[in-house]
Amino acid sequence: MAAGVNRKISAASARAHTRRAKQNSSFKLPSGIFITTLLVFFVGILAWAYQAIQPPPPKAIGSPDGPYVTATRIKLRDGRHLAYQEHGVQKDKAKHKFVYIHGFDSCRHDAVVAKTLYPEIIEDFGIYMVSFDRPGYGESDPNLKQTVKSIALDIEELADQLGLGSKVYVIGFSMGGEVVWSCLKYIPHRLAGAVLLAPVINYWWPGFPGNLCKEAYYQQLPQDQWTLRVAHYAPWLTYWWNTQKFFPASSVISHSTEILSPQDIEILPKLSARKDYAAQVRQQGEYVSLHHDINFGFGTWDFDPMDLENPFPNGEGSVHLWHGDEDGMVPVTLQRYVAQRLPWVHYHELPGAGHLFPHADGMSNTIIKTLLTGDK
């Protein structure tokens, strides 16, 4: 008969045995399920990111859920509507007919030249002026297929439908000044003259020397540098960039006074009347107005304004560019270069003036008289 074996197990051995048992019994996720879980997580992140960069649909003017139609509008060939407002003398009595092109975050009511001209100037020169909402602003339908050329053709069609004759003057302020370059390129035969007031510069126009453009670009606030980078290199991210809360976005959209000159600060009270219609500017949505405008202005253009030729070689008209040397939004150094490259542009630099100089007392009178009479 075999004798039993009596073995003693130490406490340390017992603990080690218990640990091995627990390790052997722990749950292990099969590799296939682990990969599937990661994939689902990754797809979820992508879906969230996709939703974050998608702008909401515009609030169509005149639709059941959209703003009411209050403006006079024309219907363009492609079916879009363009809202406009008339100023000055009746057009059938006008001696000089103008189309005014508003700037960024503005609308047809922001026709500063038309609104600040002295009555005697309007009457003496027989001035008629029409301002319009650029696509996506105010009560003009958006044009998500807008090109540098299409906006010039919109202006030509506006002039035709209003019966303004074979030639009109164009005046563009700020980003409206960029549109004037488009008119000089695509409809020069329809122009009697042109005025650019503190026109916005596209830093990616190839005609600028790299060092000069780089120096001017870095004069902007860091958040504005990034806003323009996004618009130029990744326009599909413009909506997200300007609505996200992680980093500061455009100082212009936020109406920061940090980019204004001392003269601009003094002029600001003159803009108090904007509160009566400011809500109309972005009423169709910030993407189809502000963000799309940034993409348009700082995207890749199909021509370089520095390559333009004089549209008035026989002196039958003239082009004038006005700029303040203390403009905190558009560096004056680039305008000086434009004037150097295009000697047929009459360049007027205003000492001590900022971006809002057209609102200064008497400035509109000077601009119009200089254009029409050549007096400085």
JSON list of C-alpha atoms in Angstrom, two decimals, residues 150 196 352:
[
{"chain": "A", "resi": 150, "resn": "SER", "atom": "CA", "xyz": [-18.70, 86.00, -63.34]},
{"chain": "A", "resi": 196, "resn": "LEU", "atom": "CA", "xyz": [-10.52, 101.66, -56.43]},
{"chain": "A", "resi": 352, "resn": "GLY", "atom": "CA", "xyz": [-2.57, 109.67, -41.97]}
]
